[in-house]
mmCIF file of N, CA and C in Angstrom:
data_model
loop_
_atom_site.group_PDB
_atom_site.id
_atom_site.type_symbol
_atom_site.label_atom_id
_atom_site.label_comp_id
_atom_site.label_asym_id
_atom_site.label_seq_id
_atom_site.Cartn_x
_atom_site.Cartn_y
_atom_site.Cartn_z
ATOM 1 N N GLU A 1 13.239 12.201 10.804
ATOM 2 C CA GLU A 1 12.910 12.175 9.377
ATOM 3 C C GLU A 1 12.155 10.884 9.055
ATOM 4 N N VAL A 2 11.029 11.053 8.375
ATOM 5 C CA VAL A 2 10.239 9.887 7.977
ATOM 6 C C VAL A 2 10.992 9.085 6.922
ATOM 7 N N GLN A 3 11.105 7.784 7.168
ATOM 8 C CA GLN A 3 11.690 6.891 6.169
ATOM 9 C C GLN A 3 10.755 5.709 5.957
ATOM 10 N N LEU A 4 10.492 5.421 4.695
ATOM 11 C CA LEU A 4 9.627 4.307 4.322
ATOM 12 C C LEU A 4 10.345 3.505 3.243
ATOM 13 N N VAL A 5 10.496 2.205 3.481
ATOM 14 C CA VAL A 5 11.222 1.360 2.540
ATOM 15 C C VAL A 5 10.344 0.176 2.145
ATOM 16 N N GLU A 6 9.918 0.185 0.879
ATOM 17 C CA GLU A 6 9.061 -0.888 0.374
ATOM 18 C C GLU A 6 9.892 -2.037 -0.184
ATOM 19 N N SER A 7 9.310 -3.228 -0.134
ATOM 20 C CA SER A 7 9.949 -4.410 -0.705
ATOM 21 C C SER A 7 8.878 -5.438 -1.043
ATOM 22 N N GLY A 8 9.279 -6.476 -1.794
ATOM 23 C CA GLY A 8 8.374 -7.582 -2.065
ATOM 24 C C GLY A 8 7.795 -7.629 -3.465
ATOM 25 N N GLY A 9 8.077 -6.613 -4.269
ATOM 26 C CA GLY A 9 7.561 -6.619 -5.623
ATOM 27 C C GLY A 9 8.243 -7.671 -6.490
ATOM 28 N N GLY A 10 7.739 -7.810 -7.711
ATOM 29 C CA GLY A 10 8.335 -8.766 -8.626
ATOM 30 C C GLY A 10 7.450 -9.008 -9.825
ATOM 31 N N LEU A 11 7.820 -10.028 -10.600
ATOM 32 C CA LEU A 11 7.067 -10.434 -11.787
ATOM 33 C C LEU A 11 6.204 -11.640 -11.412
ATOM 34 N N VAL A 12 4.922 -11.558 -11.725
ATOM 35 C CA VAL A 12 3.991 -12.621 -11.384
ATOM 36 C C VAL A 12 3.001 -12.797 -12.524
ATOM 37 N N GLN A 13 2.514 -14.007 -12.681
ATOM 38 C CA GLN A 13 1.526 -14.274 -13.725
ATOM 39 C C GLN A 13 0.139 -13.820 -13.282
ATOM 40 N N PRO A 14 -0.736 -13.535 -14.230
ATOM 41 C CA PRO A 14 -2.131 -13.215 -13.868
ATOM 42 C C PRO A 14 -2.721 -14.312 -12.990
ATOM 43 N N GLY A 15 -3.442 -13.884 -11.947
ATOM 44 C CA GLY A 15 -4.002 -14.818 -10.987
ATOM 45 C C GLY A 15 -3.100 -15.116 -9.820
ATOM 46 N N GLY A 16 -1.861 -14.667 -9.894
ATOM 47 C CA GLY A 16 -0.894 -14.940 -8.844
ATOM 48 C C GLY A 16 -1.008 -13.987 -7.666
ATOM 49 N N SER A 17 -0.080 -14.162 -6.730
ATOM 50 C CA SER A 17 -0.095 -13.383 -5.492
ATOM 51 C C SER A 17 1.290 -12.837 -5.175
ATOM 52 N N LEU A 18 1.310 -11.745 -4.434
ATOM 53 C CA LEU A 18 2.531 -11.162 -3.885
ATOM 54 C C LEU A 18 2.196 -10.551 -2.539
ATOM 55 N N ARG A 19 3.207 -10.421 -1.682
ATOM 56 C CA ARG A 19 3.040 -9.705 -0.422
ATOM 57 C C ARG A 19 4.089 -8.603 -0.356
ATOM 58 N N LEU A 20 3.609 -7.376 -0.296
ATOM 59 C CA LEU A 20 4.493 -6.224 -0.183
ATOM 60 C C LEU A 20 4.666 -5.850 1.276
ATOM 61 N N SER A 21 5.848 -5.349 1.593
ATOM 62 C CA SER A 21 6.142 -4.862 2.940
ATOM 63 C C SER A 21 6.660 -3.445 2.875
ATOM 64 N N CYS A 22 6.467 -2.711 3.957
ATOM 65 C CA CYS A 22 6.981 -1.349 4.070
ATOM 66 C C CYS A 22 7.520 -1.162 5.480
ATOM 67 N N ALA A 23 8.826 -0.993 5.588
ATOM 68 C CA ALA A 23 9.463 -0.752 6.879
ATOM 69 C C ALA A 23 9.488 0.744 7.155
ATOM 70 N N ALA A 24 8.923 1.143 8.281
ATOM 71 C CA ALA A 24 8.801 2.561 8.619
ATOM 72 C C ALA A 24 9.734 2.930 9.764
ATOM 73 N N SER A 25 10.262 4.161 9.721
ATOM 74 C CA SER A 25 11.091 4.671 10.803
ATOM 75 C C SER A 25 11.041 6.191 10.794
ATOM 76 N N GLY A 26 11.482 6.782 11.909
ATOM 77 C CA GLY A 26 11.554 8.243 11.987
ATOM 78 C C GLY A 26 10.302 8.898 12.532
ATOM 79 N N PHE A 27 9.295 8.113 12.864
ATOM 80 C CA PHE A 27 8.074 8.649 13.470
ATOM 81 C C PHE A 27 7.418 7.536 14.279
ATOM 82 N N LEU A 28 6.444 7.927 15.111
ATOM 83 C CA LEU A 28 5.773 6.949 15.953
ATOM 84 C C LEU A 28 4.710 6.240 15.119
ATOM 85 N N PHE A 29 5.112 5.128 14.520
ATOM 86 C CA PHE A 29 4.303 4.412 13.535
ATOM 87 C C PHE A 29 2.902 4.090 14.053
ATOM 88 N N SER A 30 2.799 3.655 15.278
ATOM 89 C CA SER A 30 1.511 3.182 15.809
ATOM 90 C C SER A 30 0.489 4.296 16.000
ATOM 91 N N MET A 31 0.918 5.531 15.846
ATOM 92 C CA MET A 31 0.008 6.657 16.041
ATOM 93 C C MET A 31 -0.674 7.105 14.755
ATOM 94 N N TYR A 32 -0.253 6.559 13.616
ATOM 95 C CA TYR A 32 -0.711 7.089 12.336
ATOM 96 C C TYR A 32 -1.399 6.049 11.454
ATOM 97 N N GLY A 33 -2.496 6.479 10.803
ATOM 98 C CA GLY A 33 -3.017 5.699 9.705
ATOM 99 C C GLY A 33 -2.001 5.677 8.576
ATOM 100 N N MET A 34 -1.993 4.587 7.833
ATOM 101 C CA MET A 34 -1.046 4.429 6.733
ATOM 102 C C MET A 34 -1.788 3.961 5.482
ATOM 103 N N ALA A 35 -1.131 4.081 4.356
ATOM 104 C CA ALA A 35 -1.807 3.738 3.110
ATOM 105 C C ALA A 35 -0.827 3.224 2.060
ATOM 106 N N TRP A 36 -1.382 2.593 1.066
ATOM 107 C CA TRP A 36 -0.650 2.201 -0.139
ATOM 108 C C TRP A 36 -1.248 2.949 -1.333
ATOM 109 N N VAL A 37 -0.382 3.393 -2.217
ATOM 110 C CA VAL A 37 -0.797 3.982 -3.473
ATOM 111 C C VAL A 37 0.036 3.320 -4.566
ATOM 112 N N ARG A 38 -0.364 3.510 -5.808
ATOM 113 C CA ARG A 38 0.401 2.929 -6.915
ATOM 114 C C ARG A 38 0.404 3.870 -8.107
ATOM 115 N N GLN A 39 1.379 3.662 -8.976
ATOM 116 C CA GLN A 39 1.483 4.447 -10.200
ATOM 117 C C GLN A 39 1.775 3.521 -11.361
ATOM 118 N N ALA A 40 0.801 3.389 -12.239
ATOM 119 C CA ALA A 40 0.960 2.568 -13.435
ATOM 120 C C ALA A 40 1.735 3.351 -14.490
ATOM 121 N N PRO A 41 2.339 2.663 -15.444
ATOM 122 C CA PRO A 41 3.110 3.347 -16.482
ATOM 123 C C PRO A 41 2.289 4.414 -17.196
ATOM 124 N N GLY A 42 2.799 5.631 -17.228
ATOM 125 C CA GLY A 42 2.139 6.711 -17.944
ATOM 126 C C GLY A 42 0.932 7.304 -17.245
ATOM 127 N N LYS A 43 0.689 6.910 -15.998
ATOM 128 C CA LYS A 43 -0.481 7.399 -15.269
ATOM 129 C C LYS A 43 -0.065 8.070 -13.953
ATOM 130 N N GLY A 44 -1.024 8.742 -13.325
ATOM 131 C CA GLY A 44 -0.761 9.397 -12.049
ATOM 132 C C GLY A 44 -0.885 8.432 -10.880
ATOM 133 N N LEU A 45 -0.652 8.957 -9.690
ATOM 134 C CA LEU A 45 -0.775 8.144 -8.492
ATOM 135 C C LEU A 45 -2.234 7.758 -8.256
ATOM 136 N N GLU A 46 -2.442 6.509 -7.863
ATOM 137 C CA GLU A 46 -3.783 6.002 -7.559
ATOM 138 C C GLU A 46 -3.787 5.455 -6.138
ATOM 139 N N TRP A 47 -4.694 5.915 -5.318
ATOM 140 C CA TRP A 47 -4.843 5.371 -3.971
ATOM 141 C C TRP A 47 -5.326 3.930 -4.064
ATOM 142 N N VAL A 48 -4.768 3.050 -3.209
ATOM 143 C CA VAL A 48 -5.103 1.633 -3.226
ATOM 144 C C VAL A 48 -5.830 1.206 -1.946
ATOM 145 N N ALA A 49 -5.241 1.511 -0.783
ATOM 146 C CA ALA A 49 -5.820 1.039 0.476
ATOM 147 C C ALA A 49 -5.286 1.868 1.640
ATOM 148 N N THR A 50 -6.086 1.939 2.698
ATOM 149 C CA THR A 50 -5.739 2.666 3.919
ATOM 150 C C THR A 50 -6.043 1.794 5.131
ATOM 151 N N ILE A 51 -5.240 1.936 6.167
ATOM 152 C CA ILE A 51 -5.484 1.229 7.423
ATOM 153 C C ILE A 51 -5.342 2.212 8.576
ATOM 154 N N SER A 52 -6.211 2.086 9.565
ATOM 155 C CA SER A 52 -6.154 2.974 10.725
ATOM 156 C C SER A 52 -4.924 2.665 11.581
ATOM 157 N N ASN A 53 -4.626 3.551 12.521
ATOM 158 C CA ASN A 53 -3.395 3.387 13.294
ATOM 159 C C ASN A 53 -3.364 2.078 14.076
ATOM 160 N N GLY A 54 -4.515 1.650 14.579
ATOM 161 C CA GLY A 54 -4.569 0.404 15.326
ATOM 162 C C GLY A 54 -4.819 -0.821 14.478
ATOM 163 N N GLY A 55 -5.143 -0.606 13.218
ATOM 164 C CA GLY A 55 -5.386 -1.717 12.306
ATOM 165 C C GLY A 55 -6.822 -2.207 12.260
ATOM 166 N N ASP A 56 -7.698 -1.571 13.044
ATOM 167 C CA ASP A 56 -9.079 -2.063 13.108
ATOM 168 C C ASP A 56 -9.900 -1.692 11.875
ATOM 169 N N ASP A 57 -9.567 -0.601 11.240
ATOM 170 C CA ASP A 57 -10.349 -0.113 10.105
ATOM 171 C C ASP A 57 -9.512 -0.125 8.842
ATOM 172 N N THR A 58 -10.086 -0.661 7.789
ATOM 173 C CA THR A 58 -9.416 -0.694 6.493
ATOM 174 C C THR A 58 -10.362 -0.199 5.405
ATOM 175 N N TYR A 59 -9.781 0.361 4.372
ATOM 176 C CA TYR A 59 -10.539 0.929 3.261
ATOM 177 C C TYR A 59 -9.808 0.573 1.969
ATOM 178 N N TYR A 60 -10.570 0.336 0.906
ATOM 179 C CA TYR A 60 -9.975 -0.090 -0.354
ATOM 180 C C TYR A 60 -10.601 0.645 -1.534
ATOM 181 N N ALA A 61 -9.790 0.889 -2.553
ATOM 182 C CA ALA A 61 -10.305 1.363 -3.825
ATOM 183 C C ALA A 61 -11.149 0.248 -4.445
ATOM 184 N N ASP A 62 -12.162 0.642 -5.176
ATOM 185 C CA ASP A 62 -13.044 -0.351 -5.790
ATOM 186 C C ASP A 62 -12.276 -1.311 -6.698
ATOM 187 N N SER A 63 -11.223 -0.811 -7.325
ATOM 188 C CA SER A 63 -10.465 -1.617 -8.286
ATOM 189 C C SER A 63 -9.729 -2.787 -7.631
ATOM 190 N N VAL A 64 -9.528 -2.742 -6.305
ATOM 191 C CA VAL A 64 -8.773 -3.801 -5.633
ATOM 192 C C VAL A 64 -9.572 -4.496 -4.539
ATOM 193 N N LYS A 65 -10.761 -4.001 -4.258
ATOM 194 C CA LYS A 65 -11.564 -4.556 -3.166
ATOM 195 C C LYS A 65 -11.836 -6.043 -3.401
ATOM 196 N N GLY A 66 -11.617 -6.829 -2.356
ATOM 197 C CA GLY A 66 -11.827 -8.269 -2.452
ATOM 198 C C GLY A 66 -10.612 -9.043 -2.949
ATOM 199 N N ARG A 67 -9.602 -8.327 -3.432
ATOM 200 C CA ARG A 67 -8.385 -8.989 -3.947
ATOM 201 C C ARG A 67 -7.150 -8.627 -3.135
ATOM 202 N N PHE A 68 -7.097 -7.418 -2.614
ATOM 203 C CA PHE A 68 -5.943 -6.943 -1.845
ATOM 204 C C PHE A 68 -6.330 -6.822 -0.379
ATOM 205 N N THR A 69 -5.339 -7.025 0.509
ATOM 206 C CA THR A 69 -5.560 -6.890 1.943
ATOM 207 C C THR A 69 -4.422 -6.089 2.565
ATOM 208 N N ILE A 70 -4.787 -4.992 3.217
ATOM 209 C CA ILE A 70 -3.796 -4.178 3.915
ATOM 210 C C ILE A 70 -3.764 -4.599 5.378
ATOM 211 N N SER A 71 -2.567 -4.624 5.963
ATOM 212 C CA SER A 71 -2.425 -4.957 7.373
ATOM 213 C C SER A 71 -1.163 -4.280 7.916
ATOM 214 N N ARG A 72 -0.984 -4.369 9.216
ATOM 215 C CA ARG A 72 0.192 -3.740 9.828
ATOM 216 C C ARG A 72 0.601 -4.506 11.073
ATOM 217 N N ASP A 73 1.882 -4.387 11.416
ATOM 218 C CA ASP A 73 2.427 -4.952 12.650
ATOM 219 C C ASP A 73 3.096 -3.798 13.381
ATOM 220 N N ASN A 74 2.392 -3.203 14.328
ATOM 221 C CA ASN A 74 2.916 -2.009 14.985
ATOM 222 C C ASN A 74 4.214 -2.258 15.761
ATOM 223 N N PRO A 75 4.334 -3.360 16.503
ATOM 224 C CA PRO A 75 5.622 -3.586 17.192
ATOM 225 C C PRO A 75 6.806 -3.682 16.230
ATOM 226 N N LYS A 76 6.552 -4.104 14.990
ATOM 227 C CA LYS A 76 7.628 -4.217 14.005
ATOM 228 C C LYS A 76 7.721 -2.995 13.093
ATOM 229 N N ASN A 77 6.862 -1.998 13.314
ATOM 230 C CA ASN A 77 6.856 -0.787 12.472
ATOM 231 C C ASN A 77 6.780 -1.137 10.984
ATOM 232 N N THR A 78 5.915 -2.066 10.651
ATOM 233 C CA THR A 78 5.836 -2.556 9.284
ATOM 234 C C THR A 78 4.394 -2.575 8.788
ATOM 235 N N LEU A 79 4.237 -2.134 7.562
ATOM 236 C CA LEU A 79 2.965 -2.119 6.848
ATOM 237 C C LEU A 79 3.033 -3.186 5.759
ATOM 238 N N TYR A 80 1.906 -3.846 5.493
ATOM 239 C CA TYR A 80 1.863 -4.900 4.476
ATOM 240 C C TYR A 80 0.740 -4.658 3.485
ATOM 241 N N LEU A 81 0.900 -5.245 2.311
ATOM 242 C CA LEU A 81 -0.188 -5.303 1.333
ATOM 243 C C LEU A 81 -0.125 -6.677 0.670
ATOM 244 N N GLN A 82 -1.146 -7.491 0.921
ATOM 245 C CA GLN A 82 -1.270 -8.785 0.275
ATOM 246 C C GLN A 82 -2.047 -8.603 -1.022
ATOM 247 N N LEU A 83 -1.439 -9.005 -2.120
ATOM 248 C CA LEU A 83 -2.046 -8.865 -3.438
ATOM 249 C C LEU A 83 -2.398 -10.260 -3.959
ATOM 250 N N ASP A 84 -3.671 -10.530 -4.125
ATOM 251 C CA ASP A 84 -4.140 -11.813 -4.651
ATOM 252 C C ASP A 84 -4.927 -11.592 -5.940
ATOM 253 N N SER A 85 -5.097 -12.675 -6.693
ATOM 254 C CA SER A 85 -5.857 -12.618 -7.949
ATOM 255 C C SER A 85 -5.394 -11.457 -8.819
ATOM 256 N N LEU A 86 -4.088 -11.354 -8.981
ATOM 257 C CA LEU A 86 -3.520 -10.216 -9.705
ATOM 258 C C LEU A 86 -3.921 -10.219 -11.168
ATOM 259 N N ARG A 87 -4.081 -9.016 -11.684
ATOM 260 C CA ARG A 87 -4.456 -8.777 -13.081
ATOM 261 C C ARG A 87 -3.369 -7.962 -13.761
ATOM 262 N N THR A 88 -3.353 -7.987 -15.070
ATOM 263 C CA THR A 88 -2.338 -7.205 -15.787
ATOM 264 C C THR A 88 -2.457 -5.725 -15.468
ATOM 265 N N GLU A 89 -3.662 -5.252 -15.227
ATOM 266 C CA GLU A 89 -3.855 -3.830 -14.925
ATOM 267 C C GLU A 89 -3.373 -3.441 -13.535
ATOM 268 N N ASP A 90 -2.939 -4.407 -12.731
ATOM 269 C CA ASP A 90 -2.339 -4.096 -11.431
ATOM 270 C C ASP A 90 -0.854 -3.766 -11.557
ATOM 271 N N THR A 91 -0.299 -3.895 -12.755
ATOM 272 C CA THR A 91 1.106 -3.558 -12.974
ATOM 273 C C THR A 91 1.352 -2.096 -12.656
ATOM 274 N N ALA A 92 2.282 -1.842 -11.726
ATOM 275 C CA ALA A 92 2.546 -0.474 -11.266
ATOM 276 C C ALA A 92 3.705 -0.495 -10.284
ATOM 277 N N ILE A 93 4.173 0.694 -9.962
ATOM 278 C CA ILE A 93 5.063 0.853 -8.811
ATOM 279 C C ILE A 93 4.171 1.117 -7.605
ATOM 280 N N TYR A 94 4.390 0.346 -6.545
ATOM 281 C CA TYR A 94 3.579 0.466 -5.338
ATOM 282 C C TYR A 94 4.375 1.194 -4.263
ATOM 283 N N TYR A 95 3.752 2.191 -3.662
ATOM 284 C CA TYR A 95 4.364 3.000 -2.626
ATOM 285 C C TYR A 95 3.547 2.927 -1.342
ATOM 286 N N CYS A 96 4.235 2.866 -0.218
ATOM 287 C CA CYS A 96 3.520 3.104 1.035
ATOM 288 C C CYS A 96 3.675 4.578 1.374
ATOM 289 N N THR A 97 2.690 5.096 2.074
ATOM 290 C CA THR A 97 2.692 6.507 2.398
ATOM 291 C C THR A 97 2.163 6.768 3.789
ATOM 292 N N LYS A 98 2.747 7.752 4.457
ATOM 293 C CA LYS A 98 2.201 8.324 5.692
ATOM 294 C C LYS A 98 1.352 9.502 5.209
ATOM 295 N N PRO A 99 0.044 9.345 5.160
ATOM 296 C CA PRO A 99 -0.785 10.343 4.494
ATOM 297 C C PRO A 99 -0.752 11.719 5.167
ATOM 298 N N VAL A 100 -0.941 12.744 4.333
ATOM 299 C CA VAL A 100 -1.156 14.088 4.864
ATOM 300 C C VAL A 100 -2.480 14.120 5.616
ATOM 301 N N ARG A 101 -3.485 13.459 5.052
ATOM 302 C CA ARG A 101 -4.767 13.292 5.730
ATOM 303 C C ARG A 101 -5.499 12.111 5.107
ATOM 304 N N ILE A 102 -6.488 11.631 5.850
ATOM 305 C CA ILE A 102 -7.344 10.548 5.379
ATOM 306 C C ILE A 102 -8.760 11.097 5.268
ATOM 307 N N GLU A 103 -9.345 10.983 4.078
ATOM 308 C CA GLU A 103 -10.679 11.509 3.828
ATOM 309 C C GLU A 103 -11.732 10.655 4.544
ATOM 310 N N SER A 104 -12.937 11.160 4.634
ATOM 311 C CA SER A 104 -14.016 10.417 5.301
ATOM 312 C C SER A 104 -14.310 9.093 4.591
ATOM 313 N N SER A 105 -14.005 9.034 3.295
ATOM 314 C CA SER A 105 -14.199 7.795 2.529
ATOM 315 C C SER A 105 -13.131 6.753 2.819
ATOM 316 N N GLY A 106 -12.056 7.188 3.475
ATOM 317 C CA GLY A 106 -10.920 6.309 3.714
ATOM 318 C C GLY A 106 -9.779 6.526 2.743
ATOM 319 N N ALA A 107 -10.033 7.263 1.678
ATOM 320 C CA ALA A 107 -8.977 7.546 0.712
ATOM 321 C C ALA A 107 -7.906 8.421 1.357
ATOM 322 N N ALA A 108 -6.669 8.165 0.993
ATOM 323 C CA ALA A 108 -5.543 8.866 1.603
ATOM 324 C C ALA A 108 -4.986 9.915 0.662
ATOM 325 N N VAL A 109 -4.650 11.077 1.225
ATOM 326 C CA VAL A 109 -3.923 12.102 0.497
ATOM 327 C C VAL A 109 -2.443 11.847 0.749
ATOM 328 N N VAL A 110 -1.697 11.611 -0.316
ATOM 329 C CA VAL A 110 -0.317 11.133 -0.203
ATOM 330 C C VAL A 110 0.566 12.151 0.493
ATOM 331 N N GLY A 111 1.324 11.666 1.461
ATOM 332 C CA GLY A 111 2.349 12.474 2.116
ATOM 333 C C GLY A 111 3.714 11.885 1.827
ATOM 334 N N SER A 112 4.505 11.686 2.862
ATOM 335 C CA SER A 112 5.812 11.064 2.682
ATOM 336 C C SER A 112 5.623 9.657 2.104
ATOM 337 N N ARG A 113 6.507 9.301 1.183
ATOM 338 C CA ARG A 113 6.446 7.947 0.627
ATOM 339 C C ARG A 113 7.842 7.446 0.334
ATOM 340 N N GLY A 114 7.928 6.127 0.144
ATOM 341 C CA GLY A 114 9.222 5.524 -0.100
ATOM 342 C C GLY A 114 9.592 5.560 -1.569
ATOM 343 N N GLN A 115 10.571 4.723 -1.926
ATOM 344 C CA GLN A 115 11.059 4.699 -3.301
ATOM 345 C C GLN A 115 10.208 3.787 -4.180
ATOM 346 N N GLY A 116 9.355 2.990 -3.541
ATOM 347 C CA GLY A 116 8.447 2.141 -4.283
ATOM 348 C C GLY A 116 9.014 0.770 -4.595
ATOM 349 N N THR A 117 8.115 -0.157 -4.927
ATOM 350 C CA THR A 117 8.511 -1.489 -5.351
ATOM 351 C C THR A 117 7.677 -1.861 -6.582
ATOM 352 N N GLN A 118 8.346 -2.380 -7.605
ATOM 353 C CA GLN A 118 7.694 -2.649 -8.881
ATOM 354 C C GLN A 118 6.942 -3.969 -8.840
ATOM 355 N N VAL A 119 5.696 -3.931 -9.246
ATOM 356 C CA VAL A 119 4.888 -5.140 -9.428
ATOM 357 C C VAL A 119 4.531 -5.229 -10.907
ATOM 358 N N THR A 120 4.902 -6.339 -11.521
ATOM 359 C CA THR A 120 4.596 -6.560 -12.929
ATOM 360 C C THR A 120 3.792 -7.852 -13.053
ATOM 361 N N VAL A 121 2.606 -7.721 -13.636
ATOM 362 C CA VAL A 121 1.732 -8.876 -13.825
ATOM 363 C C VAL A 121 1.676 -9.176 -15.317
ATOM 364 N N SER A 122 2.233 -10.313 -15.694
ATOM 365 C CA SER A 122 2.332 -10.645 -17.113
ATOM 366 C C SER A 122 2.489 -12.143 -17.280
ATOM 367 N N SER A 123 1.928 -12.647 -18.365
ATOM 368 C CA SER A 123 2.097 -14.066 -18.680
ATOM 369 C C SER A 123 3.293 -14.268 -19.605
#
């Protein structure tokens, strides 16, 4: 059974940084591309970033490009998302996902996901 457990969220001021983690189990992590998505209050799921199984290829939504960095540690079965230069509009619950598929653009179609971790950006 796929299990994904996110952590690292919190309250941060605009311009601040956070590092999210996602501990994966129940599948061969190193064989799969992984992704982060988020859901802002009152809105649907938004794809944020995708990373290939080996970590060589990364893709980002335009809204986070240049500010967020996705990475992974395959021996530790862990996915990361570094969030820098945070804005109030980045406030959301962040989920890691083992995608159903990854589009040619790099965008991920959400599959199994964890319970999420709340990121709140506010002064």
